[in-house]
Coordinates of C-alpha atoms in Angstrom, one line a residue:
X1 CA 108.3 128.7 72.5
X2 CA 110.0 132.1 73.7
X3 CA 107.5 132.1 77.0
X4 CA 108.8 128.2 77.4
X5 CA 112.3 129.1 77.4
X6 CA 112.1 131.8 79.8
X7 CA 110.3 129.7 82.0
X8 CA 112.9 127.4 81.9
X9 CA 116.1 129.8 82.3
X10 CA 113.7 131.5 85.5
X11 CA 113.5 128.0 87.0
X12 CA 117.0 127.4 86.6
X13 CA 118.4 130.8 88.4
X14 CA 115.7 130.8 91.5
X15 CA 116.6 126.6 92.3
X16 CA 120.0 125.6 91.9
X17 CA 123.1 125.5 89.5
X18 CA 124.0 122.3 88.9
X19 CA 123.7 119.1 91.7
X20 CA 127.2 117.9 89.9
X21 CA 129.4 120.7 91.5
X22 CA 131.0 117.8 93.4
X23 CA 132.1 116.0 90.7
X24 CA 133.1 118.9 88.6
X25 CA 135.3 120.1 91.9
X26 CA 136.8 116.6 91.6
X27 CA 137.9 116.2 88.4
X28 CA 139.0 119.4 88.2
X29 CA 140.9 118.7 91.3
X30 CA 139.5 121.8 94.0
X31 CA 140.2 121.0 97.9
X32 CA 139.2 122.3 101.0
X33 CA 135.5 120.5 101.2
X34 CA 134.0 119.6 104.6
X35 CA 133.0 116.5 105.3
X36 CA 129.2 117.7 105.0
X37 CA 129.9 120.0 101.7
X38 CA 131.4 116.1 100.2
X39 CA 127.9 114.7 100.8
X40 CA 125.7 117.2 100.3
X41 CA 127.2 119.5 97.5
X42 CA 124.5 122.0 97.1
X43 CA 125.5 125.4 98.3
X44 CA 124.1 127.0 101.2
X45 CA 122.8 130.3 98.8
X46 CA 121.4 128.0 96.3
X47 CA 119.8 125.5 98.3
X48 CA 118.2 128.5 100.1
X49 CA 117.0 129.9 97.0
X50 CA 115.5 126.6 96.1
X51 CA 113.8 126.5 99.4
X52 CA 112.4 129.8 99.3
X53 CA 111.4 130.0 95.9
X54 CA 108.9 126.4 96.2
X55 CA 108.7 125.7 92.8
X56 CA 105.7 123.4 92.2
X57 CA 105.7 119.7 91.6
X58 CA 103.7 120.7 88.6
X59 CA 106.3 122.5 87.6
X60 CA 109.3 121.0 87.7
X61 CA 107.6 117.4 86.5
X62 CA 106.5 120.0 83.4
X63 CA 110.3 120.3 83.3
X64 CA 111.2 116.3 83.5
X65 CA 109.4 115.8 80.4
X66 CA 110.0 118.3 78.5
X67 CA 113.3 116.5 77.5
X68 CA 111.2 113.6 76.0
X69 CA 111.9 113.5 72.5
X70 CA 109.8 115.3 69.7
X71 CA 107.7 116.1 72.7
X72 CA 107.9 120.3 72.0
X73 CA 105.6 121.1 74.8
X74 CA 104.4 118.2 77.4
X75 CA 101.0 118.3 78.8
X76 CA 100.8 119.0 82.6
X77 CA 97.6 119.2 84.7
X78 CA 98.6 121.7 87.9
X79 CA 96.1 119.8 90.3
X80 CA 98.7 118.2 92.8
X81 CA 97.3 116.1 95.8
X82 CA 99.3 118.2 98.3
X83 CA 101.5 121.2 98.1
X84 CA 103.5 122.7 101.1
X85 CA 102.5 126.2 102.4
X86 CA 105.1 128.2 101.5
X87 CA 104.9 127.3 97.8
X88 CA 103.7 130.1 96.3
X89 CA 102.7 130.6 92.1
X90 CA 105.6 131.5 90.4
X91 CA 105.7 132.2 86.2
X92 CA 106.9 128.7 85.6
X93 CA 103.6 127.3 87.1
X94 CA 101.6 130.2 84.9
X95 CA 102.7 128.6 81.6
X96 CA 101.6 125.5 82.4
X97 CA 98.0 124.4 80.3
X98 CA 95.1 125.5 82.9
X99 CA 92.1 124.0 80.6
X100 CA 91.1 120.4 79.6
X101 CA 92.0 121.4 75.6
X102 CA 95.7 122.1 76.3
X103 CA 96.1 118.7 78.3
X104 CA 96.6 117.0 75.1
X105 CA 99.6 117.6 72.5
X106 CA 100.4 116.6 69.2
X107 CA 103.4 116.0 67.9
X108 CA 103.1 116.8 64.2
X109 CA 107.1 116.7 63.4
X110 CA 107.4 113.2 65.2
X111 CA 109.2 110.5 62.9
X112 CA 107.6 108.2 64.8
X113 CA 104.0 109.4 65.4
X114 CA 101.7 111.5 65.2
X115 CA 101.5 110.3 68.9
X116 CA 98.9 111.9 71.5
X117 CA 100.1 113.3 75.2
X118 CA 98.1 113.8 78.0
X119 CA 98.1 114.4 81.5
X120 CA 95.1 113.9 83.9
X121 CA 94.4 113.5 87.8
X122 CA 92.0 110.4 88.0
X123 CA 89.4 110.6 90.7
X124 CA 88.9 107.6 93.1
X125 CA 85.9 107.0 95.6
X126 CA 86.9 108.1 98.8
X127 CA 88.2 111.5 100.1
X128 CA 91.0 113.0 99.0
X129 CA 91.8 109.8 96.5
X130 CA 93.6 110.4 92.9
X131 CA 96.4 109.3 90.8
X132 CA 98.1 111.6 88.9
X133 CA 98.2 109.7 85.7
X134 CA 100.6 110.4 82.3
X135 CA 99.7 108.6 78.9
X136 CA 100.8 108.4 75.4
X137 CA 99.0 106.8 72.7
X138 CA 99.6 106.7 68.2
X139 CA 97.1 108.9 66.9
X140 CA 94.7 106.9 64.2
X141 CA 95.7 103.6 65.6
X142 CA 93.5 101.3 67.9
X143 CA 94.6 100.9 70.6
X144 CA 94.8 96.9 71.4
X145 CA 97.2 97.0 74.2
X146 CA 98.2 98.7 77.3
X147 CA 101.2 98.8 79.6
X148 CA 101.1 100.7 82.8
X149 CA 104.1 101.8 84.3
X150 CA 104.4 102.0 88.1
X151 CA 108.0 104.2 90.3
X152 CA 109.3 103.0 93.1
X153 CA 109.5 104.5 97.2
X154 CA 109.1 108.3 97.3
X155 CA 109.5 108.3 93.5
X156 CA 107.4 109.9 90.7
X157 CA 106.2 108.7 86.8
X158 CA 108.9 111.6 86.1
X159 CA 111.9 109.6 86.5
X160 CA 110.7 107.6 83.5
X161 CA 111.2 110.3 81.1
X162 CA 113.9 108.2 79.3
X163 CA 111.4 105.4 78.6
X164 CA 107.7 107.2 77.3
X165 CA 109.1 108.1 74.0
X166 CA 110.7 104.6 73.0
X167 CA 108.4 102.9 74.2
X168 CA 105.3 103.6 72.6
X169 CA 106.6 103.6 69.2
X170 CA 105.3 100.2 69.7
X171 CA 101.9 99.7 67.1
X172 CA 98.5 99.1 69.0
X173 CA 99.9 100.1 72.3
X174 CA 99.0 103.0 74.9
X175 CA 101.5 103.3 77.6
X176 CA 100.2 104.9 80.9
X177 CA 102.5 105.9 83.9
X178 CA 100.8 106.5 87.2
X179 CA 102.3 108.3 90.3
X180 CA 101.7 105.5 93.4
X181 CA 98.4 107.0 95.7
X182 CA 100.1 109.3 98.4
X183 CA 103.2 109.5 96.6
X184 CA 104.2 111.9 93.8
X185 CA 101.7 113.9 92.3
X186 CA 98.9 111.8 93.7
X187 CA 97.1 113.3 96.4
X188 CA 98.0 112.3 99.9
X189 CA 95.8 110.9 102.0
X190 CA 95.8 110.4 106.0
X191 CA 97.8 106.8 106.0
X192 CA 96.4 104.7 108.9
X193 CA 96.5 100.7 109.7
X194 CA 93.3 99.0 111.3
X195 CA 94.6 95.7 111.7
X196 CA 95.7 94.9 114.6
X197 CA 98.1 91.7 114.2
X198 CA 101.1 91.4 111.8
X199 CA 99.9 89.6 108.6
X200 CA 96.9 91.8 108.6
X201 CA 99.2 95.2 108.8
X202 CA 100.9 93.6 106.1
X203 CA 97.6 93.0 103.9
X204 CA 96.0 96.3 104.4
X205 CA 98.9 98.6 104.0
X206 CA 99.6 96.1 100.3
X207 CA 95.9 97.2 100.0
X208 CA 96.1 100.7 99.9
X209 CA 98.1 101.2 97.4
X210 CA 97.0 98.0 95.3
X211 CA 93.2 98.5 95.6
X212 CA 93.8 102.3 94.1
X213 CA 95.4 100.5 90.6
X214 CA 92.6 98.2 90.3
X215 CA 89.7 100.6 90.7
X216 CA 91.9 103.4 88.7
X217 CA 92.1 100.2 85.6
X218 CA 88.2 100.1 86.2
X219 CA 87.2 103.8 85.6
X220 CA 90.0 103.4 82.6
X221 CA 88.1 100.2 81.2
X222 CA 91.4 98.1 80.6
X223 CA 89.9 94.6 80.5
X224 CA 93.5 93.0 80.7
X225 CA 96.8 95.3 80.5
X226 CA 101.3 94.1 81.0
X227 CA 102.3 96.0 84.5
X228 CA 105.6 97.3 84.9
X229 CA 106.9 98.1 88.4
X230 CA 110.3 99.2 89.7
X231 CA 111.4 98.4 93.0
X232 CA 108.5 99.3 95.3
X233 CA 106.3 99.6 92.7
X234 CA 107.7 95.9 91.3
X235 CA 106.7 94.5 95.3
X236 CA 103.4 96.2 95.0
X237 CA 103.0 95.2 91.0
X238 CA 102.9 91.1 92.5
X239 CA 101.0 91.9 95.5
X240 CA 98.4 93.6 92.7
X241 CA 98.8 89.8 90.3
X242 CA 97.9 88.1 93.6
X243 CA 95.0 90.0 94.8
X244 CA 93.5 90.4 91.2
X245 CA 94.0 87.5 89.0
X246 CA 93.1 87.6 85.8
X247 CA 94.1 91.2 84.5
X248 CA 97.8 91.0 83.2
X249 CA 99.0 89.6 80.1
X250 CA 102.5 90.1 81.3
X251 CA 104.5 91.1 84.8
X252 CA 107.7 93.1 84.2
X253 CA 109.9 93.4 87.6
X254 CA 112.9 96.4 87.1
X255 CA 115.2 95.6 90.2
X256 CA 112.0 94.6 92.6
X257 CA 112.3 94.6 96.5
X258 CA 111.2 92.3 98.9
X259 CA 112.1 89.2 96.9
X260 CA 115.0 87.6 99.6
X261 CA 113.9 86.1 102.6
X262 CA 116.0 86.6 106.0
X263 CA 114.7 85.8 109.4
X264 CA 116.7 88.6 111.0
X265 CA 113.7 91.1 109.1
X266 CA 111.5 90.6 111.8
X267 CA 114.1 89.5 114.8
X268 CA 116.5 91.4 116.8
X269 CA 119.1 91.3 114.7
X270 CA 119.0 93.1 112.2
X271 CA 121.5 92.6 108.7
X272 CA 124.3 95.4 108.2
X273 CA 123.4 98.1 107.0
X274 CA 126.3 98.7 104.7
X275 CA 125.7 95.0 103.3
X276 CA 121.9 95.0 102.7
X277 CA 120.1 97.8 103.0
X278 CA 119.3 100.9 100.8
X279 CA 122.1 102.5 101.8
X280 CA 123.8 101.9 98.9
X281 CA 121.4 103.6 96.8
X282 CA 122.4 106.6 98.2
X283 CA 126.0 106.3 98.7
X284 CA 126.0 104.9 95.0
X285 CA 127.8 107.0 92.1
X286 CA 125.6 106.1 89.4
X287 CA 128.7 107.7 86.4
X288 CA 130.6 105.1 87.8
X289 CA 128.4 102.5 87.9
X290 CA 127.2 103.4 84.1
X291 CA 131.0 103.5 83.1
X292 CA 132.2 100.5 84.2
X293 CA 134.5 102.1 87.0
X294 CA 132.4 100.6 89.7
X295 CA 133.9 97.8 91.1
X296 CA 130.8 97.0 93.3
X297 CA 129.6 93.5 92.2
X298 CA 126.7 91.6 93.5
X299 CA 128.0 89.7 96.0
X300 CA 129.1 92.9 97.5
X301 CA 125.5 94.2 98.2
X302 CA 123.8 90.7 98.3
X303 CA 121.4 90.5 100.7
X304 CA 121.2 86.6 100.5
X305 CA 124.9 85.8 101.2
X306 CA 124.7 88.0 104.6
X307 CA 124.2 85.1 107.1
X308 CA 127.3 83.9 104.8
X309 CA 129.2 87.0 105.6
X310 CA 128.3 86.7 108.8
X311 CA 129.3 83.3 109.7
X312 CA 132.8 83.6 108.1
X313 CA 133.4 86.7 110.4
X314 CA 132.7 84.7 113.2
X315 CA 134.8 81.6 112.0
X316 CA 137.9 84.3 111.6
X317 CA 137.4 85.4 115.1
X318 CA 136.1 88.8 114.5
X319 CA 133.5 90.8 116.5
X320 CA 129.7 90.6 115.4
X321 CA 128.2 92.7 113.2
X322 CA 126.5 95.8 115.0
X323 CA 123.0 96.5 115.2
X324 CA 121.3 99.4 113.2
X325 CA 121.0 102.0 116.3
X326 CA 118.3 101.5 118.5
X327 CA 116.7 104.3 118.2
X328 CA 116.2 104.1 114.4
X329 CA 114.7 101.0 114.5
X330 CA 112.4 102.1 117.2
X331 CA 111.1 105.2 115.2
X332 CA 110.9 102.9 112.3
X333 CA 108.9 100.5 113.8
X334 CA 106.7 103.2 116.0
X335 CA 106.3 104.6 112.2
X336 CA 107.3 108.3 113.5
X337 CA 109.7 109.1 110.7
X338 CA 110.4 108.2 107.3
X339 CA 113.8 109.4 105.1
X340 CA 111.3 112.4 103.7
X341 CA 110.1 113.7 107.1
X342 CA 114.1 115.0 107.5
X343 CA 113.8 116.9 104.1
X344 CA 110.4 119.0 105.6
X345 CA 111.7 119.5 108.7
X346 CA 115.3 120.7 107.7
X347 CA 113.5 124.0 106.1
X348 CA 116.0 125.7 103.8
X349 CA 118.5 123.2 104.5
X350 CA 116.3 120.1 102.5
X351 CA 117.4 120.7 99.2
X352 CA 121.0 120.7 100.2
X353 CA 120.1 117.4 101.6
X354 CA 118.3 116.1 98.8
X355 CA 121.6 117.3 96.3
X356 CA 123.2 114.7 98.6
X357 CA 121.2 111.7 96.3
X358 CA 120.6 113.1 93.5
X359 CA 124.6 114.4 93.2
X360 CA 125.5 110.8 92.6
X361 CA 121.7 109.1 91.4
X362 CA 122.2 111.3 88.5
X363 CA 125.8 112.1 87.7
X364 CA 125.9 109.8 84.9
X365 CA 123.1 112.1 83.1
X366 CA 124.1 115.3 81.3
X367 CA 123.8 118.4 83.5
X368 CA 120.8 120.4 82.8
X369 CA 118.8 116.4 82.7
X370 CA 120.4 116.4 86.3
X371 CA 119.2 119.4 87.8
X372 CA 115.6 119.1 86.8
X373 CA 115.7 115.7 88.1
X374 CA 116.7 117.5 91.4
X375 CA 114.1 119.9 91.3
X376 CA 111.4 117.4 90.6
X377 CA 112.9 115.5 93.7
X378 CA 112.5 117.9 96.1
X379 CA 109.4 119.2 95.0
X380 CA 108.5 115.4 95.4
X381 CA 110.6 114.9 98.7
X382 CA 109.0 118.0 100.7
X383 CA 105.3 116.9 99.9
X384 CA 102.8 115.8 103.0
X385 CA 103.7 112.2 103.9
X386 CA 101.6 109.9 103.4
X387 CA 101.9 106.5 102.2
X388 CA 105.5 106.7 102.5
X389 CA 104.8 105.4 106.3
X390 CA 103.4 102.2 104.8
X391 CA 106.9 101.2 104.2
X392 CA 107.8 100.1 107.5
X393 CA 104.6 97.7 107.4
X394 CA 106.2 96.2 104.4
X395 CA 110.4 96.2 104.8
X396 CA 111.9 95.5 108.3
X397 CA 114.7 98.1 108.8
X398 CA 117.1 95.5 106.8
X399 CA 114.8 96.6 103.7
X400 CA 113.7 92.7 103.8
X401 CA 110.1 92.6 103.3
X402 CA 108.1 91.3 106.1
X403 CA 106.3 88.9 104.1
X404 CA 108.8 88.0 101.2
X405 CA 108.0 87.7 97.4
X406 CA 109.7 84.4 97.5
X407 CA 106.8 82.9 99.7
X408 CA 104.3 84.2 97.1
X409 CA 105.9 84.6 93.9
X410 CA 104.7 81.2 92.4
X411 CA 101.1 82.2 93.1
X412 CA 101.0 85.1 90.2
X413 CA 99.3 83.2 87.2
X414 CA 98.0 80.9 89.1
X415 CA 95.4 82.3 91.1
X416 CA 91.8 81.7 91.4
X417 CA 89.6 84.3 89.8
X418 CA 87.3 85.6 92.2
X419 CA 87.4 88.4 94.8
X420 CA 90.2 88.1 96.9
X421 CA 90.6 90.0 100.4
X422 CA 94.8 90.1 99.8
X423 CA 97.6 89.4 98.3
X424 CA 97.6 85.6 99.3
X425 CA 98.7 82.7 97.5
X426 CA 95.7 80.4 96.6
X427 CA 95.5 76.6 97.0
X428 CA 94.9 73.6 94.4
X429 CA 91.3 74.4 95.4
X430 CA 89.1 77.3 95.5
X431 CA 89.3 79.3 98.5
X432 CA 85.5 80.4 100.6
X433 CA 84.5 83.8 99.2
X434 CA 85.4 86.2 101.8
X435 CA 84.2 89.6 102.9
X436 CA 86.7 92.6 101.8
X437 CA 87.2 96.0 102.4
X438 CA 87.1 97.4 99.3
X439 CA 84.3 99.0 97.3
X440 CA 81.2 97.3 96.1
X441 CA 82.8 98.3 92.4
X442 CA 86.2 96.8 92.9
X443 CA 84.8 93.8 94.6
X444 CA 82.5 92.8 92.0
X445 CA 84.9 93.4 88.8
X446 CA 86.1 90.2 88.8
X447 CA 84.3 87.7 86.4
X448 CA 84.6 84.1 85.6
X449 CA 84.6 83.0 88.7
X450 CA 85.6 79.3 89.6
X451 CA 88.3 79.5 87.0
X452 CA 91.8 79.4 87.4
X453 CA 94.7 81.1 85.6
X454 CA 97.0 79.6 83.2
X455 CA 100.1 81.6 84.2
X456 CA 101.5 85.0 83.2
X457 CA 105.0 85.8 81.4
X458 CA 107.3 87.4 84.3
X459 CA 110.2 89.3 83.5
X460 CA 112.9 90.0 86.4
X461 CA 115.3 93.1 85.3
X462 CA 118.0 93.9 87.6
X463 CA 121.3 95.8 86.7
X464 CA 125.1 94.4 86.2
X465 CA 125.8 96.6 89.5
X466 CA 122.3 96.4 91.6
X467 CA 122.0 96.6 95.0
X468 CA 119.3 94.7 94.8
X469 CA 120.2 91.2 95.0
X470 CA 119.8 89.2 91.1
X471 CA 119.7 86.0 93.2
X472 CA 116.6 86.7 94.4
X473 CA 115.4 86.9 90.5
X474 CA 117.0 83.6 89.7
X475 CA 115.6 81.9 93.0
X476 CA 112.0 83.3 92.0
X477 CA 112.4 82.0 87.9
X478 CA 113.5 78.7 89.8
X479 CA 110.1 78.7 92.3
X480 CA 108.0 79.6 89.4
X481 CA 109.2 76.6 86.9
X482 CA 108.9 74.5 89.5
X483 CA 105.3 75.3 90.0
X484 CA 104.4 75.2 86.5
X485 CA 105.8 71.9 86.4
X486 CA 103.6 70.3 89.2
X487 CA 101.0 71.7 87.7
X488 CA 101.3 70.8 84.2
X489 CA 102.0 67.1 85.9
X490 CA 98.4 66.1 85.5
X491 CA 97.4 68.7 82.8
X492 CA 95.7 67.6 79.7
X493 CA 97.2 68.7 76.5
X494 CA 95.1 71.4 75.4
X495 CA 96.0 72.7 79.5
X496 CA 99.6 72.4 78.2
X497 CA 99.1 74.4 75.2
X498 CA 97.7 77.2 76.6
X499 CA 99.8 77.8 79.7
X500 CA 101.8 80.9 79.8
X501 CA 103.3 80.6 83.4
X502 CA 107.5 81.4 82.7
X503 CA 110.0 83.5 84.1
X504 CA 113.4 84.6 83.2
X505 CA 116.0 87.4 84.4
X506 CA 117.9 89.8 82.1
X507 CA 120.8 91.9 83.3
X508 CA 120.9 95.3 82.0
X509 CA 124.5 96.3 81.2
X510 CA 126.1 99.3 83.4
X511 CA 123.1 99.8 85.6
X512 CA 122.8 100.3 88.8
X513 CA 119.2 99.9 90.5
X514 CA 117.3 102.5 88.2
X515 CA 117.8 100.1 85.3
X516 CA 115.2 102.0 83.2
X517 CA 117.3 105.5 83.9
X518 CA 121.1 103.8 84.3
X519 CA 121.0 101.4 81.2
X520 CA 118.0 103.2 79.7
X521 CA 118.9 102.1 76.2
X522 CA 119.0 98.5 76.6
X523 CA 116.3 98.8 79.0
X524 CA 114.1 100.6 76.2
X525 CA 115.1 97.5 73.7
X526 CA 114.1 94.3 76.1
X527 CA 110.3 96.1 76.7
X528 CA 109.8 96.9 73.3
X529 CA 110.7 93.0 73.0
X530 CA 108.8 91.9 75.7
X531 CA 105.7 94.0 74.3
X532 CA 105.8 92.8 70.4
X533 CA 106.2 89.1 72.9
X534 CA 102.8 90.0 74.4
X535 CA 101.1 91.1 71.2
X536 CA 102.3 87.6 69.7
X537 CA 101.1 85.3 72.5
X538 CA 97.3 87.5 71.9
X539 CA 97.4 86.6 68.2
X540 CA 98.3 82.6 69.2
X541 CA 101.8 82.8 68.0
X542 CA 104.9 80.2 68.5
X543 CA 106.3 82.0 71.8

């Protein structure tokens, strides 16, 4: 315990302070900042030191969840699918476990367990392909259930350390948490696109990241399992219900992207930014949002009402909208750049760039919580891109997605079981078999061919004050009742009986997008509910 607090206090004087000097500086009423020290409150010294010292990923996720509950020591593997040069090992990285023993821990003075730990990189065919993978299990109890939690863009299964210890208090349930392949921990592969019109760009970059969950659930022998995705990783968490039907008991959305539809993602004109794009998740002051001071309501930061906007302003007389500059949409769209390539090139400046999200993403969380989270960013943020430049193959510049959930959303649950070559939405009959991509392994896991699915649960979170627009939630629960309707039209009563296809949205309470970190609480509560719901629809229970 000695050697892990020293570790700890060493990690904390070589990165920085605190990312909340800004908000002490306010309240306490200091003047005399620049414009840049307001945005990016890091100090030069410290965010040097961070820079130079290139603390592992290993490390500071080590770091992240070690303030789990009655978790005294967390399991960390040090494999990490790519590390910049100039990190170098430092004591904090010593101390982690180095043998396959020490990957699992017990805790033995857990009210609520004994519960098992571990942390593992999963191999995957293919070069250089692995997800770094964390789980938690009950010790002595079968396990009969299994939900897999997936981050959003640029993220890591870190940011969920709010969320592992609640949630598997659940009986009969193993909860795994997987880094995205090329993003986090996972290792990093070359990203490249083949296709060479739209919808297949689309499909294959969906692929990449969907076809590494389904052949990560085969090596881990999950026969069915209820996915959990937040933003990005709610997109890709459909795409992965469309592609393989017949493997989720239940979908859970936190504050999903690439629900709205809006022409102007794929034409010249593009929506404001300050309306409808993620600039709000960085201009965002989460201790606001969290304590009710915020304002900010969704129709502020709707993305469906901005044709609405738009029109009014042109009906008072006022000039259009402007453009997002041209030459960020052309390196977007010639894929040269994403918002992590500024972070490795800046040198010692990135962590003072990176304080500049993390100063107000966590300033609702106490301050040593805050700083970790911090480190564990940059570590993250200064990585080898990889499938971070699959993004722009997905969201137009807007951050509408290309090919909108809403066009596909009331396809999951009701897909054909057979091998499918993408994310498409299947007919009334069954589609040819078609040749894919992916390995002889994945192709073939799919059984009971010719059958169709009865529908899936789907669960659409968003926060009291998301960015992300809740009308796109509502507009999906609407598409997906109406579907289940036509279908149950002609259905026979035993048909009836067994379909599961429903939807609903639930608004967590002062939250902003990270609904799991914001309202974490609540957030813990509805998927504890929404699990003991999945357990009772497996035993045949009223619903």
């Amino acid at each position: 315990m000695a050697t892990q607090e020293g570790e700890s206090e060493e990690m904390r004087g070589r990165t920085q302070q605190s990312p909340l000097a800004s908000q002490r500086a306010k309240e306490e009423g200091q003047q005399g900042q620049g414009r840049f020290e307001k945005w990016f409150p890091l100090g030069a010294k410290e965010g040097f030191s961070q820079w130079w010292a290139g603390t592992s990923p290993a490390a500071t996720e080590h770091r992240v969840l070690s303030f789990i509950p009655h978790l005294q020591k967390p399991p960390t593997h040090t494999q990490t699918g790519s590390a910049p040069t100039s990190t170098t090992p430092s004591a904090a990285d010593l101390a982690l476990p180095h043998n396959e023993e020490e990957h699992v821990t017990t805790g033995v003075n857990d009210p609520y367990g004994p519960r098992r730990w571990n942390s593992e990189m999963v191999e995957l065919s293919g070069k250089g392909r692995a997800l770094n993978e964390f789980s938690v299990e009950r010790v002595g109890e079968e396990v009969e259930h299994n939900l897999v939690m997936l981050h959003g863009y640029g993220a890591g299964l870190g940011f969920f350390y709010r969320n592992f210890e609640a949630i598997s208090r659940a009986l009969g349930w193993k909860v795994y948490a997987l880094d995205l392949l090329g993003m986090g921990r996972s290792s990093r592969p070359v990203f490249k696109i083949h296709a060479k019109d739209r919808d297949g760009k689309i499909i294959e970059a969906e692929n990449w990241f969907i076809d590494a969950l389904e052949e990560w659930r085969i090596k881990r022998g999950l026969e069915k399992f209820t996915l959990l995705g937040h933003s990005l990783g709610g997109y890709l968490a459909v795409a992965y219900a469309l592609k393989y039907p017949g493997r989720l008991n239940k979908l859970i959305l936190a504050s999903p992207v690439g629900i709205p539809e809006d022409p102007d993602a794929v034409n010249e004109d593009m929506p404001e930014p300050q309306d409808s794009t993620m600039v709000n998740e960085f201009t965002q002051d989460a201790s606001e949002t969290t304590s009710g001071a915020n304002s900010t309501t969704a129709d502020n930061n709707n993305f469906l009402n901005q044709r609405k906007k738009n029109e009014a302003a042109a009906e008072e007389g006022k000039p259009p909208r402007r453009r997002l500059p041209g030459w960020l949409t052309y390196l977007w769209e010639a894929n040269v750049i994403s918002p992590f390539s500024f972070v490795r090139w800046s040198g010692p400046l990135g962590p003072r760039l990176v304080s500049g999200w993390t100063s107000r993403r966590f300033s609702h969380l106490p301050e040593e919580e805050a700083a970790a989270l911090h480190d564990y960013s940059y570590a993250l943020f200064r990585q080898r891109g990889s499938s971070e430049y699959a993004l722009t193959y997905l969201l137009a510049p807007g951050a509408f997605a290309r090919n909108p959930l809403i066009r596909r959303i009331q396809g999951v649950g009701r897909q054909w079981i057979q091998a499918h070559s993408g994310p498409t939405v299947d007919g009334d009959t069954p589609p040819a078999p078609s040749s894919t991509s992916q390995s002889p392994s994945i192709a073939s896991s799919s059984t009971r061919q010719g059958q169709r699915e009865n529908g899936i649960p789907i669960v659409f979170m968003y926060g009291e004050h998301d960015w992300m627009d809740v009308k796109g939630g509502f507009a999906s629960e609407e598409k997906i009742k109406q579907e289940r309707a036509r279908i149950l039209a002609t259905a026979t009563p035993e048909e009836r009986k067994n379909d599961h296809g429903e939807a609903k949205v639930i608004i967590i309470n002062k939250a902003g997008h990270h609904v799991y970190l914001d309202g974490w609480d609540q957030f813990n509560k509805v998927m504890l509910e929404e699990m003991a719901d999945v357990v009772k629809r497996a035993k045949g229970g009223e619903r």
